[in-house]
Amino acid sequence: MAQDNRPLRAFFAPVRALFVGDASAGVLLIVVAAMAMIAANSALAQDYHYLFNGELGWTPIPKLDTLHLWINDGLMAVFFFVVGLEVKREWIEGQLSSAEQRRLPILAAVAGMAVPAVVYLFFVQSGPDRLVQGWAIPAATDIAFAMGVLGLLGNRVPASLRLFLLTVAIVDDIGAVMVIALFYTAGIKLVWLVAALVVVAVMFGLNRMRVGSVAPFILLALVLWYFVLNSGIHATIAGVVAALTIPMVGKNDDTMLERLEHGLAPWSAYLVVPIFGFANAGVNLSGLGIEGVLAPLPIAIAAGLFLGKQIGIFSAIWVADRIGFAKRPYGARWPEIWGVTVLCGIGFTMSLFIGELAFPGYRELIDEAKIGILGGSLLSAIVGYTVLRLATDPARKPDAEEPAPN
C-alpha cells in the first residue's frame, strides 16, 4: 500500500512557499534587510558604511560620487522604469483599464496615502519642524514584500483580494512617484528640463511611428535619465516617464512593453531592489539608543504604516461598498479584507527611498526613519499574516471568476 505523504507535504508547505511564487521576492527583501542590520551593528559596520557612502576615487558623473548615490539615483531608475511599464500595461489593458475597475483601487490608494500622512503629522507635532518633510514616508506600500507575505498563505486568500492588493499597490506607486516629483525636487534648472522634455517628445514620436526596435528607446531613456539628473528633478522620475513612452505594440504586433516588462521585472525584483535594500536598510542602533528608537520620527512612521494604512484603506472600502460607489473584492469577507489592509502597511522599498529624500544631510533623522519603516513594516507583516491566517479557510477552493456586471 502506498504511503500517505499528505501530512508531511502539509507540514513543509509553508517552507516550500518561501521559495516559490509570490513569496520569494518578499522573503529575499526580509533577508537583505536583516543582513544590512547585522552588517551595520557588527565589526563590519565601518566597512559597510564606507562601502556605500565613501567618496569614489573616480566617477564618470561628478554628481554621483558615492556608491549610495549611484544606487539611489541610477540603479533605482530601473525599478521605476519597471513600475512605469506595469502601470501603463494595467491602465491600458489590465485591471485598471476601465472606470469601474479603477474606482475602488484609486479610492483605497488615495485614502491609504492621506490617512498615514495625517497620522504621521499628528505624532511629529512634538518634534522639530523639519520632521514635517517626512509626511510621505508612510504613504507607500511595497508590492514585493506585501505580495510575498500573502503568497505564504497559498489558496487560503481569495484571488480577488490578491488582485485588490496588487492594484492598490500599483496605484500607490503612481501616487508615490507624483509625490516625489512634486514635493521632493530641488531647484529646477530650466535648460536641463527643456532638454529632457525634448527627449520625451522624440520618444513619443517614435511611439507614434510604431518603431519596433527597443534599442532607440533604451538609448534615449539613458539620455533622458542624465538630463533629468541634472535638472533638479529626482533622476528616477525619468524611469517612469520613459516607460510611458514605450509602445504597447511594435510594427509586427509584438508587445514591446510586455517583453521589456517580463525581461526586466526579475532583474528589478531580485537584483535592483535587494541591492537598494542592503544599501539603505542598515542603521547602527548603538548610536541611536532607546531614545532614538522611541523618538517622534520613528514612532510617527511606524504608526502611519501600521495604523494609518489599515484605517484609511479599510474605511474607504467599507464606505464605498455601503454607498454603492464600488463593490468590495468579490467573495471576500470583512475580516479577510481587514487582514489585507494591514499588509498594505508594509512600506519597505518606496518608504526607504522617500526617507532618504525627505531629510538630506540629516543622517540621524534618516536612521530614525529607517527604524520606523522597518518596525512599522515588520509589525504590519506579522499582524496582517496572523489575521489572514485566522480569518481564512484552509479548505477554500480557488475562486471562480467574478461575474461580469450587467
mmCIF file of C-alpha atoms in Angstrom:
data_model
loop_
_atom_site.group_PDB
_atom_site.id
_atom_site.type_symbol
_atom_site.label_atom_id
_atom_site.label_comp_id
_atom_site.label_asym_id
_atom_site.label_seq_id
_atom_site.Cartn_x
_atom_site.Cartn_y
_atom_site.Cartn_z
ATOM 1 C CA MET A 1 0.000 0.000 0.000
ATOM 2 C CA ALA A 2 1.375 3.387 -0.952
ATOM 3 C CA GLN A 3 2.385 5.573 1.947
ATOM 4 C CA ASP A 4 0.259 8.665 2.512
ATOM 5 C CA ASN A 5 2.633 11.646 2.364
ATOM 6 C CA ARG A 6 -0.051 14.308 2.651
ATOM 7 C CA PRO A 7 0.666 15.183 6.322
ATOM 8 C CA LEU A 8 4.366 15.541 5.503
ATOM 9 C CA ARG A 9 3.632 17.719 2.480
ATOM 10 C CA ALA A 10 1.288 19.859 4.563
ATOM 11 C CA PHE A 11 3.990 20.271 7.221
ATOM 12 C CA PHE A 12 6.561 21.521 4.689
ATOM 13 C CA ALA A 13 4.119 23.591 2.618
ATOM 14 C CA PRO A 14 4.917 26.908 4.358
ATOM 15 C CA VAL A 15 8.641 26.262 3.907
ATOM 16 C CA ARG A 16 8.172 25.492 0.210
ATOM 17 C CA ALA A 17 6.076 28.639 -0.159
ATOM 18 C CA LEU A 18 9.039 30.720 0.962
ATOM 19 C CA PHE A 19 10.934 29.934 -2.215
ATOM 20 C CA VAL A 20 8.285 29.774 -4.925
ATOM 21 C CA GLY A 21 5.619 32.027 -6.402
ATOM 22 C CA ASP A 22 4.775 35.414 -4.937
ATOM 23 C CA ALA A 23 6.665 34.865 -1.688
ATOM 24 C CA SER A 24 10.241 34.607 -2.946
ATOM 25 C CA ALA A 25 10.903 38.284 -3.746
ATOM 26 C CA GLY A 26 9.360 39.385 -0.456
ATOM 27 C CA VAL A 27 11.353 36.863 1.562
ATOM 28 C CA LEU A 28 14.531 37.988 -0.217
ATOM 29 C CA LEU A 29 13.848 41.558 0.933
ATOM 30 C CA ILE A 30 13.427 40.365 4.521
ATOM 31 C CA VAL A 31 16.753 38.516 4.351
ATOM 32 C CA VAL A 32 18.507 41.505 2.773
ATOM 33 C CA ALA A 33 17.152 43.899 5.409
ATOM 34 C CA ALA A 34 18.306 41.552 8.172
ATOM 35 C CA MET A 35 21.775 41.286 6.590
ATOM 36 C CA ALA A 36 22.029 45.071 6.367
ATOM 37 C CA MET A 37 21.081 45.480 10.027
ATOM 38 C CA ILE A 38 23.605 42.823 11.061
ATOM 39 C CA ALA A 39 26.359 44.445 8.996
ATOM 40 C CA ALA A 40 25.587 47.892 10.412
ATOM 41 C CA ASN A 41 25.715 46.606 14.008
ATOM 42 C CA SER A 42 28.754 44.351 13.842
ATOM 43 C CA ALA A 43 32.508 44.601 13.411
ATOM 44 C CA LEU A 44 31.768 45.235 9.712
ATOM 45 C CA ALA A 45 29.868 48.463 10.449
ATOM 46 C CA GLN A 46 32.653 50.824 9.393
ATOM 47 C CA ASP A 47 33.317 48.896 6.186
ATOM 48 C CA TYR A 48 29.570 48.715 5.442
ATOM 49 C CA HIS A 49 29.082 52.467 5.723
ATOM 50 C CA TYR A 50 32.314 53.291 3.862
ATOM 51 C CA LEU A 51 31.373 50.935 1.013
ATOM 52 C CA PHE A 52 28.226 52.866 0.225
ATOM 53 C CA ASN A 53 28.999 56.382 1.491
ATOM 54 C CA GLY A 54 32.749 56.697 0.948
ATOM 55 C CA GLU A 55 33.728 59.007 -1.903
ATOM 56 C CA LEU A 56 34.629 57.147 -5.099
ATOM 57 C CA GLY A 57 38.123 57.555 -6.469
ATOM 58 C CA TRP A 58 36.682 58.100 -9.963
ATOM 59 C CA THR A 59 33.185 58.546 -11.317
ATOM 60 C CA PRO A 60 32.016 59.363 -14.865
ATOM 61 C CA ILE A 61 29.343 61.656 -13.396
ATOM 62 C CA PRO A 62 30.762 64.009 -10.724
ATOM 63 C CA LYS A 63 27.324 64.469 -9.163
ATOM 64 C CA LEU A 64 27.272 60.753 -8.307
ATOM 65 C CA ASP A 65 30.418 60.492 -6.219
ATOM 66 C CA THR A 66 29.389 57.628 -3.912
ATOM 67 C CA LEU A 67 28.079 54.115 -4.493
ATOM 68 C CA HIS A 68 24.997 55.060 -2.471
ATOM 69 C CA LEU A 69 24.154 57.820 -4.975
ATOM 70 C CA TRP A 70 24.714 55.514 -7.945
ATOM 71 C CA ILE A 71 22.284 53.020 -6.405
ATOM 72 C CA ASN A 72 19.597 55.509 -5.355
ATOM 73 C CA ASP A 73 19.767 57.843 -8.357
ATOM 74 C CA GLY A 74 20.947 55.412 -11.025
ATOM 75 C CA LEU A 75 20.126 51.781 -10.359
ATOM 76 C CA MET A 76 16.738 52.601 -8.879
ATOM 77 C CA ALA A 77 15.758 54.236 -12.177
ATOM 78 C CA VAL A 78 15.456 50.655 -13.467
ATOM 79 C CA PHE A 79 12.985 49.877 -10.665
ATOM 80 C CA PHE A 80 10.932 52.960 -11.521
ATOM 81 C CA PHE A 81 11.090 52.073 -15.224
ATOM 82 C CA VAL A 82 9.571 48.652 -14.463
ATOM 83 C CA VAL A 83 6.932 50.327 -12.270
ATOM 84 C CA GLY A 84 6.074 52.636 -15.167
ATOM 85 C CA LEU A 85 5.761 49.711 -17.578
ATOM 86 C CA GLU A 86 3.478 47.872 -15.158
ATOM 87 C CA VAL A 87 1.313 50.929 -14.574
ATOM 88 C CA LYS A 88 0.897 51.593 -18.317
ATOM 89 C CA ARG A 89 0.017 47.967 -19.066
ATOM 90 C CA GLU A 90 -2.527 47.758 -16.251
ATOM 91 C CA TRP A 91 -4.041 51.114 -17.208
ATOM 92 C CA ILE A 92 -4.445 50.279 -20.897
ATOM 93 C CA GLU A 93 -5.412 46.615 -20.918
ATOM 94 C CA GLY A 94 -5.165 45.293 -17.355
ATOM 95 C CA GLN A 95 -7.020 45.612 -14.067
ATOM 96 C CA LEU A 96 -7.173 49.418 -14.249
ATOM 97 C CA SER A 97 -8.383 49.636 -17.850
ATOM 98 C CA SER A 98 -11.971 50.690 -17.139
ATOM 99 C CA ALA A 99 -13.501 53.356 -14.934
ATOM 100 C CA GLU A 100 -15.395 50.731 -12.939
ATOM 101 C CA GLN A 101 -12.231 48.728 -12.250
ATOM 102 C CA ARG A 102 -10.330 51.849 -11.186
ATOM 103 C CA ARG A 103 -12.836 53.126 -8.646
ATOM 104 C CA LEU A 104 -12.018 51.017 -5.619
ATOM 105 C CA PRO A 105 -8.212 50.785 -6.049
ATOM 106 C CA ILE A 106 -7.893 54.538 -6.633
ATOM 107 C CA LEU A 107 -10.155 55.416 -3.706
ATOM 108 C CA ALA A 108 -8.384 52.945 -1.431
ATOM 109 C CA ALA A 109 -4.918 54.097 -2.523
ATOM 110 C CA VAL A 110 -5.750 57.779 -2.012
ATOM 111 C CA ALA A 111 -7.139 57.063 1.447
ATOM 112 C CA GLY A 112 -4.163 54.791 2.098
ATOM 113 C CA MET A 113 -1.800 57.683 1.390
ATOM 114 C CA ALA A 114 -3.753 60.512 3.035
ATOM 115 C CA VAL A 115 -4.572 58.898 6.392
ATOM 116 C CA PRO A 116 -0.988 57.687 7.078
ATOM 117 C CA ALA A 117 0.219 61.223 6.329
ATOM 118 C CA VAL A 118 -2.273 62.638 8.832
ATOM 119 C CA VAL A 119 -1.273 60.061 11.458
ATOM 120 C CA TYR A 120 2.388 60.865 10.844
ATOM 121 C CA LEU A 121 1.835 64.620 11.225
ATOM 122 C CA PHE A 122 -0.090 64.035 14.455
ATOM 123 C CA PHE A 123 2.819 62.151 16.027
ATOM 124 C CA VAL A 124 5.564 64.573 14.951
ATOM 125 C CA GLN A 125 3.892 67.612 16.493
ATOM 126 C CA SER A 126 6.249 67.420 19.464
ATOM 127 C CA GLY A 127 9.369 67.173 17.285
ATOM 128 C CA PRO A 128 11.380 69.711 15.250
ATOM 129 C CA ASP A 129 9.593 71.489 12.401
ATOM 130 C CA ARG A 130 11.758 69.800 9.771
ATOM 131 C CA LEU A 131 10.120 66.441 10.593
ATOM 132 C CA VAL A 132 7.068 67.646 8.626
ATOM 133 C CA GLN A 133 9.086 66.957 5.463
ATOM 134 C CA GLY A 134 8.721 63.216 6.095
ATOM 135 C CA TRP A 135 4.925 63.165 5.792
ATOM 136 C CA ALA A 136 5.017 60.949 2.665
ATOM 137 C CA ILE A 137 7.306 58.254 4.114
ATOM 138 C CA PRO A 138 4.461 56.005 5.397
ATOM 139 C CA ALA A 139 2.316 56.587 2.299
ATOM 140 C CA ALA A 140 3.645 53.784 0.067
ATOM 141 C CA THR A 141 3.064 50.014 0.001
ATOM 142 C CA ASP A 142 5.880 47.655 -1.010
ATOM 143 C CA ILE A 143 4.429 45.364 -3.708
ATOM 144 C CA ALA A 144 7.032 42.585 -3.463
ATOM 145 C CA PHE A 145 7.065 42.473 0.327
ATOM 146 C CA ALA A 146 3.259 42.560 0.729
ATOM 147 C CA MET A 147 2.599 40.047 -2.054
ATOM 148 C CA GLY A 148 5.342 37.854 -0.598
ATOM 149 C CA VAL A 149 3.601 37.645 2.767
ATOM 150 C CA LEU A 150 0.294 36.994 1.016
ATOM 151 C CA GLY A 151 1.947 34.240 -1.017
ATOM 152 C CA LEU A 152 2.812 32.346 2.179
ATOM 153 C CA LEU A 153 -0.912 31.755 2.718
ATOM 154 C CA GLY A 154 -1.424 29.942 -0.589
ATOM 155 C CA ASN A 155 -5.054 29.481 -1.692
ATOM 156 C CA ARG A 156 -6.448 30.469 1.697
ATOM 157 C CA VAL A 157 -6.792 34.069 0.494
ATOM 158 C CA PRO A 158 -9.437 34.831 -2.171
ATOM 159 C CA ALA A 159 -7.957 35.591 -5.579
ATOM 160 C CA SER A 160 -9.966 38.821 -5.642
ATOM 161 C CA LEU A 161 -8.068 40.050 -2.567
ATOM 162 C CA ARG A 162 -4.722 39.256 -4.168
ATOM 163 C CA LEU A 163 -5.771 41.265 -7.209
ATOM 164 C CA PHE A 164 -7.018 44.088 -4.991
ATOM 165 C CA LEU A 165 -3.731 44.287 -3.080
ATOM 166 C CA LEU A 166 -1.765 44.329 -6.330
ATOM 167 C CA THR A 167 -3.865 47.070 -7.951
ATOM 168 C CA VAL A 168 -3.864 49.231 -4.814
ATOM 169 C CA ALA A 169 -0.070 48.917 -4.620
ATOM 170 C CA ILE A 170 0.228 49.890 -8.287
ATOM 171 C CA VAL A 171 -1.950 52.992 -7.839
ATOM 172 C CA ASP A 172 0.005 53.651 -4.643
ATOM 173 C CA ASP A 173 3.211 53.663 -6.684
ATOM 174 C CA ILE A 174 1.696 56.194 -9.104
ATOM 175 C CA GLY A 175 0.899 58.439 -6.141
ATOM 176 C CA ALA A 176 4.377 57.998 -4.657
ATOM 177 C CA VAL A 177 6.025 58.940 -7.959
ATOM 178 C CA MET A 178 3.858 62.075 -8.172
ATOM 179 C CA VAL A 179 4.747 62.979 -4.582
ATOM 180 C CA ILE A 180 8.475 62.605 -5.300
ATOM 181 C CA ALA A 181 8.186 64.750 -8.442
ATOM 182 C CA LEU A 182 6.133 67.495 -6.756
ATOM 183 C CA PHE A 183 7.450 67.638 -3.191
ATOM 184 C CA TYR A 184 10.963 66.188 -3.168
ATOM 185 C CA THR A 185 12.513 68.091 -6.040
ATOM 186 C CA ALA A 186 15.405 70.540 -5.712
ATOM 187 C CA GLY A 187 15.672 73.851 -7.582
ATOM 188 C CA ILE A 188 14.746 73.346 -11.226
ATOM 189 C CA LYS A 189 17.414 74.063 -13.855
ATOM 190 C CA LEU A 190 15.391 75.148 -16.856
ATOM 191 C CA VAL A 191 17.915 74.323 -19.617
ATOM 192 C CA TRP A 192 18.273 70.696 -18.492
ATOM 193 C CA LEU A 193 14.494 70.380 -18.028
ATOM 194 C CA VAL A 194 13.792 71.663 -21.551
ATOM 195 C CA ALA A 195 16.373 69.221 -22.939
ATOM 196 C CA ALA A 196 14.651 66.395 -21.050
ATOM 197 C CA LEU A 197 11.251 67.414 -22.461
ATOM 198 C CA VAL A 198 12.695 67.361 -25.999
ATOM 199 C CA VAL A 199 13.912 63.787 -25.447
ATOM 200 C CA VAL A 200 10.475 62.777 -24.154
ATOM 201 C CA ALA A 201 8.865 64.322 -27.243
ATOM 202 C CA VAL A 202 11.209 62.338 -29.502
ATOM 203 C CA MET A 203 10.384 59.119 -27.636
ATOM 204 C CA PHE A 204 6.655 59.728 -28.014
ATOM 205 C CA GLY A 205 7.299 60.456 -31.688
ATOM 206 C CA LEU A 206 8.978 57.056 -32.079
ATOM 207 C CA ASN A 207 5.970 55.543 -30.346
ATOM 208 C CA ARG A 208 3.555 57.179 -32.782
ATOM 209 C CA MET A 209 5.701 55.979 -35.689
ATOM 210 C CA ARG A 210 5.384 52.437 -34.295
ATOM 211 C CA VAL A 211 9.138 51.924 -34.221
ATOM 212 C CA GLY A 212 9.583 48.231 -33.465
ATOM 213 C CA SER A 213 13.164 48.274 -32.163
ATOM 214 C CA VAL A 214 13.802 48.531 -28.430
ATOM 215 C CA ALA A 215 17.316 49.965 -28.878
ATOM 216 C CA PRO A 216 16.409 53.622 -29.646
ATOM 217 C CA PHE A 217 14.008 53.748 -26.702
ATOM 218 C CA ILE A 218 16.637 52.414 -24.280
ATOM 219 C CA LEU A 219 19.304 54.766 -25.619
ATOM 220 C CA LEU A 220 17.002 57.773 -25.330
ATOM 221 C CA ALA A 221 15.908 56.632 -21.859
ATOM 222 C CA LEU A 222 19.546 56.810 -20.726
ATOM 223 C CA VAL A 223 19.884 60.293 -22.219
ATOM 224 C CA LEU A 224 16.643 61.317 -20.521
ATOM 225 C CA TRP A 225 17.924 59.997 -17.169
ATOM 226 C CA TYR A 226 21.104 62.069 -17.481
ATOM 227 C CA PHE A 227 19.183 65.249 -18.345
ATOM 228 C CA VAL A 228 16.697 64.763 -15.510
ATOM 229 C CA LEU A 229 19.555 64.037 -13.073
ATOM 230 C CA ASN A 230 20.963 67.492 -13.847
ATOM 231 C CA SER A 231 17.593 69.274 -13.981
ATOM 232 C CA GLY A 232 16.882 69.239 -10.233
ATOM 233 C CA ILE A 233 14.020 66.723 -10.530
ATOM 234 C CA HIS A 234 14.920 63.397 -8.967
ATOM 235 C CA ALA A 235 16.567 61.234 -11.622
ATOM 236 C CA THR A 236 14.401 58.174 -11.004
ATOM 237 C CA ILE A 237 11.354 60.052 -12.332
ATOM 238 C CA ALA A 238 12.984 59.628 -15.748
ATOM 239 C CA GLY A 239 12.420 55.879 -15.434
ATOM 240 C CA VAL A 240 8.658 56.277 -15.105
ATOM 241 C CA VAL A 241 8.384 58.879 -17.871
ATOM 242 C CA ALA A 242 10.492 56.775 -20.245
ATOM 243 C CA ALA A 243 8.306 53.729 -19.552
ATOM 244 C CA LEU A 244 5.182 55.652 -20.519
ATOM 245 C CA THR A 245 6.627 56.260 -23.992
ATOM 246 C CA ILE A 246 7.198 52.558 -24.693
ATOM 247 C CA PRO A 247 4.651 51.356 -27.292
ATOM 248 C CA MET A 248 2.284 48.575 -26.350
ATOM 249 C CA VAL A 249 2.584 47.146 -29.871
ATOM 250 C CA GLY A 250 5.512 47.275 -32.302
ATOM 251 C CA LYS A 251 5.481 47.125 -36.099
ATOM 252 C CA ASN A 252 4.843 43.387 -36.211
ATOM 253 C CA ASP A 253 2.194 43.457 -33.485
ATOM 254 C CA ASP A 254 4.739 42.251 -30.939
ATOM 255 C CA THR A 255 4.084 43.507 -27.418
ATOM 256 C CA MET A 256 7.245 45.512 -26.847
ATOM 257 C CA LEU A 257 6.095 46.789 -23.469
ATOM 258 C CA GLU A 258 5.354 43.308 -22.152
ATOM 259 C CA ARG A 259 8.658 41.970 -23.481
ATOM 260 C CA LEU A 260 10.523 44.701 -21.670
ATOM 261 C CA GLU A 261 8.496 44.272 -18.501
ATOM 262 C CA HIS A 262 8.913 40.496 -18.395
ATOM 263 C CA GLY A 263 12.604 40.805 -19.201
ATOM 264 C CA LEU A 264 13.376 43.481 -16.603
ATOM 265 C CA ALA A 265 10.969 42.547 -13.782
ATOM 266 C CA PRO A 266 13.094 39.666 -12.424
ATOM 267 C CA TRP A 267 16.239 41.831 -12.514
ATOM 268 C CA SER A 268 14.375 44.574 -10.664
ATOM 269 C CA ALA A 269 12.860 42.249 -8.050
ATOM 270 C CA TYR A 270 15.867 40.020 -7.434
ATOM 271 C CA LEU A 271 18.811 42.357 -8.017
ATOM 272 C CA VAL A 272 17.989 46.078 -8.107
ATOM 273 C CA VAL A 273 15.623 46.219 -5.121
ATOM 274 C CA PRO A 274 17.731 43.870 -2.925
ATOM 275 C CA ILE A 275 20.859 45.942 -3.637
ATOM 276 C CA PHE A 276 18.919 49.088 -2.769
ATOM 277 C CA GLY A 277 17.574 47.439 0.383
ATOM 278 C CA PHE A 278 21.009 46.297 1.520
ATOM 279 C CA ALA A 279 22.488 49.754 0.888
ATOM 280 C CA ASN A 280 19.696 51.613 2.689
ATOM 281 C CA ALA A 281 18.262 49.390 5.440
ATOM 282 C CA GLY A 282 21.374 49.218 7.608
ATOM 283 C CA VAL A 283 21.315 51.505 10.649
ATOM 284 C CA ASN A 284 23.604 51.436 13.686
ATOM 285 C CA LEU A 285 21.306 51.054 16.694
ATOM 286 C CA SER A 286 24.069 51.730 19.212
ATOM 287 C CA GLY A 287 24.263 55.316 18.008
ATOM 288 C CA LEU A 288 20.533 55.845 18.470
ATOM 289 C CA GLY A 289 19.832 54.230 21.811
ATOM 290 C CA ILE A 290 16.353 53.726 23.244
ATOM 291 C CA GLU A 291 15.619 57.463 22.966
ATOM 292 C CA GLY A 292 16.295 57.392 19.232
ATOM 293 C CA VAL A 293 14.129 54.319 18.704
ATOM 294 C CA LEU A 294 11.237 55.900 20.612
ATOM 295 C CA ALA A 295 11.736 59.384 19.152
ATOM 296 C CA PRO A 296 8.773 61.138 17.468
ATOM 297 C CA LEU A 297 10.024 60.337 13.934
ATOM 298 C CA PRO A 298 10.234 56.513 14.079
ATOM 299 C CA ILE A 299 7.038 56.309 16.126
ATOM 300 C CA ALA A 300 5.214 58.544 13.631
ATOM 301 C CA ILE A 301 6.354 56.480 10.644
ATOM 302 C CA ALA A 302 5.545 53.150 12.296
ATOM 303 C CA ALA A 303 2.113 54.450 13.350
ATOM 304 C CA GLY A 304 1.452 55.827 9.874
ATOM 305 C CA LEU A 305 2.278 52.500 8.257
ATOM 306 C CA PHE A 306 0.586 50.199 10.734
ATOM 307 C CA LEU A 307 -2.406 52.288 11.835
ATOM 308 C CA GLY A 308 -2.843 54.840 9.066
ATOM 309 C CA LYS A 309 -2.751 52.377 6.178
ATOM 310 C CA GLN A 310 -5.313 49.945 7.546
ATOM 311 C CA ILE A 311 -7.651 52.670 8.831
ATOM 312 C CA GLY A 312 -7.553 54.600 5.549
ATOM 313 C CA ILE A 313 -7.916 51.666 3.169
ATOM 314 C CA PHE A 314 -10.422 49.628 5.194
ATOM 315 C CA SER A 315 -12.624 52.698 5.770
ATOM 316 C CA ALA A 316 -12.533 53.546 2.058
ATOM 317 C CA ILE A 317 -13.618 50.019 1.091
ATOM 318 C CA TRP A 318 -16.377 49.922 3.718
ATOM 319 C CA VAL A 319 -17.799 53.332 2.761
ATOM 320 C CA ALA A 320 -17.582 52.615 -0.996
ATOM 321 C CA ASP A 321 -19.389 49.292 -0.528
ATOM 322 C CA ARG A 322 -22.071 50.771 1.712
ATOM 323 C CA ILE A 323 -22.938 53.714 -0.563
ATOM 324 C CA GLY A 324 -22.700 51.648 -3.747
ATOM 325 C CA PHE A 325 -19.749 53.579 -5.201
ATOM 326 C CA ALA A 326 -17.765 50.367 -5.681
ATOM 327 C CA LYS A 327 -18.156 46.755 -4.585
ATOM 328 C CA ARG A 328 -15.750 45.189 -2.132
ATOM 329 C CA PRO A 329 -13.458 42.452 -3.549
ATOM 330 C CA TYR A 330 -15.580 39.579 -4.841
ATOM 331 C CA GLY A 331 -16.085 36.682 -2.416
ATOM 332 C CA ALA A 332 -14.028 38.289 0.386
ATOM 333 C CA ARG A 333 -15.242 38.532 3.975
ATOM 334 C CA TRP A 334 -14.626 41.657 6.045
ATOM 335 C CA PRO A 335 -12.036 40.036 8.386
ATOM 336 C CA GLU A 336 -10.104 38.921 5.308
ATOM 337 C CA ILE A 337 -10.299 42.414 3.845
ATOM 338 C CA TRP A 338 -9.021 43.814 7.128
ATOM 339 C CA GLY A 339 -6.050 41.447 7.055
ATOM 340 C CA VAL A 340 -5.073 42.591 3.559
ATOM 341 C CA THR A 341 -5.374 46.271 4.545
ATOM 342 C CA VAL A 342 -2.953 45.605 7.410
ATOM 343 C CA LEU A 343 -0.474 44.128 4.892
ATOM 344 C CA CYS A 344 -0.695 47.403 2.964
ATOM 345 C CA GLY A 345 1.277 48.895 5.853
ATOM 346 C CA ILE A 346 4.427 47.170 4.583
ATOM 347 C CA GLY A 347 6.309 50.121 3.118
ATOM 348 C CA PHE A 348 9.880 48.936 2.709
ATOM 349 C CA THR A 349 11.315 49.996 -0.675
ATOM 350 C CA MET A 350 9.474 53.221 -1.526
ATOM 351 C CA SER A 351 9.387 54.364 2.105
ATOM 352 C CA LEU A 352 13.163 53.960 2.443
ATOM 353 C CA PHE A 353 13.568 55.847 -0.820
ATOM 354 C CA ILE A 354 11.369 58.767 0.270
ATOM 355 C CA GLY A 355 13.049 58.786 3.692
ATOM 356 C CA GLU A 356 16.391 59.491 2.022
ATOM 357 C CA LEU A 357 14.837 62.351 0.034
ATOM 358 C CA ALA A 358 12.960 63.867 2.973
ATOM 359 C CA PHE A 359 15.960 64.577 5.200
ATOM 360 C CA PRO A 360 19.014 65.264 3.008
ATOM 361 C CA GLY A 361 22.060 65.967 5.143
ATOM 362 C CA TYR A 362 20.418 64.766 8.376
ATOM 363 C CA ARG A 363 21.984 61.333 8.849
ATOM 364 C CA GLU A 364 20.469 60.842 12.305
ATOM 365 C CA LEU A 365 16.953 61.563 11.049
ATOM 366 C CA ILE A 366 17.421 59.201 8.109
ATOM 367 C CA ASP A 367 18.499 56.462 10.528
ATOM 368 C CA GLU A 368 15.494 57.147 12.758
ATOM 369 C CA ALA A 369 13.253 56.997 9.690
ATOM 370 C CA LYS A 370 14.693 53.582 8.796
ATOM 371 C CA ILE A 371 13.877 52.291 12.284
ATOM 372 C CA GLY A 372 10.275 53.456 11.899
ATOM 373 C CA ILE A 373 9.977 51.960 8.403
ATOM 374 C CA LEU A 374 11.412 48.594 9.422
ATOM 375 C CA GLY A 375 9.374 48.484 12.635
ATOM 376 C CA GLY A 376 6.085 49.501 11.015
ATOM 377 C CA SER A 377 6.598 47.170 8.059
ATOM 378 C CA LEU A 378 7.516 44.202 10.252
ATOM 379 C CA LEU A 379 4.528 44.790 12.552
ATOM 380 C CA SER A 380 2.192 45.092 9.549
ATOM 381 C CA ALA A 381 3.583 41.876 8.045
ATOM 382 C CA ILE A 382 3.224 39.848 11.262
ATOM 383 C CA VAL A 383 -0.233 41.140 12.220
ATOM 384 C CA GLY A 384 -1.556 41.013 8.646
ATOM 385 C CA TYR A 385 -0.372 37.437 8.197
ATOM 386 C CA THR A 386 -1.836 36.405 11.559
ATOM 387 C CA VAL A 387 -5.221 37.997 10.838
ATOM 388 C CA LEU A 388 -5.442 36.335 7.428
ATOM 389 C CA ARG A 389 -4.271 33.005 8.827
ATOM 390 C CA LEU A 390 -7.090 33.071 11.393
ATOM 391 C CA ALA A 391 -9.754 34.605 9.141
ATOM 392 C CA THR A 392 -9.321 32.450 6.031
ATOM 393 C CA ASP A 393 -10.449 28.907 5.369
ATOM 394 C CA PRO A 394 -7.621 26.434 4.594
ATOM 395 C CA ALA A 395 -10.086 24.238 2.700
ATOM 396 C CA ARG A 396 -11.245 27.083 0.473
ATOM 397 C CA LYS A 397 -11.265 26.271 -3.232
ATOM 398 C CA PRO A 398 -9.768 28.755 -5.713
ATOM 399 C CA ASP A 399 -12.264 31.494 -6.518
ATOM 400 C CA ALA A 400 -14.492 31.331 -9.509
ATOM 401 C CA GLU A 401 -14.255 34.390 -11.684
ATOM 402 C CA GLU A 402 -16.299 37.356 -10.647
ATOM 403 C CA PRO A 403 -19.460 37.634 -12.690
ATOM 404 C CA ALA A 404 -19.405 40.422 -15.218
ATOM 405 C CA PRO A 405 -21.574 43.466 -14.359
ATOM 406 C CA ASN A 406 -24.914 43.664 -16.082
#
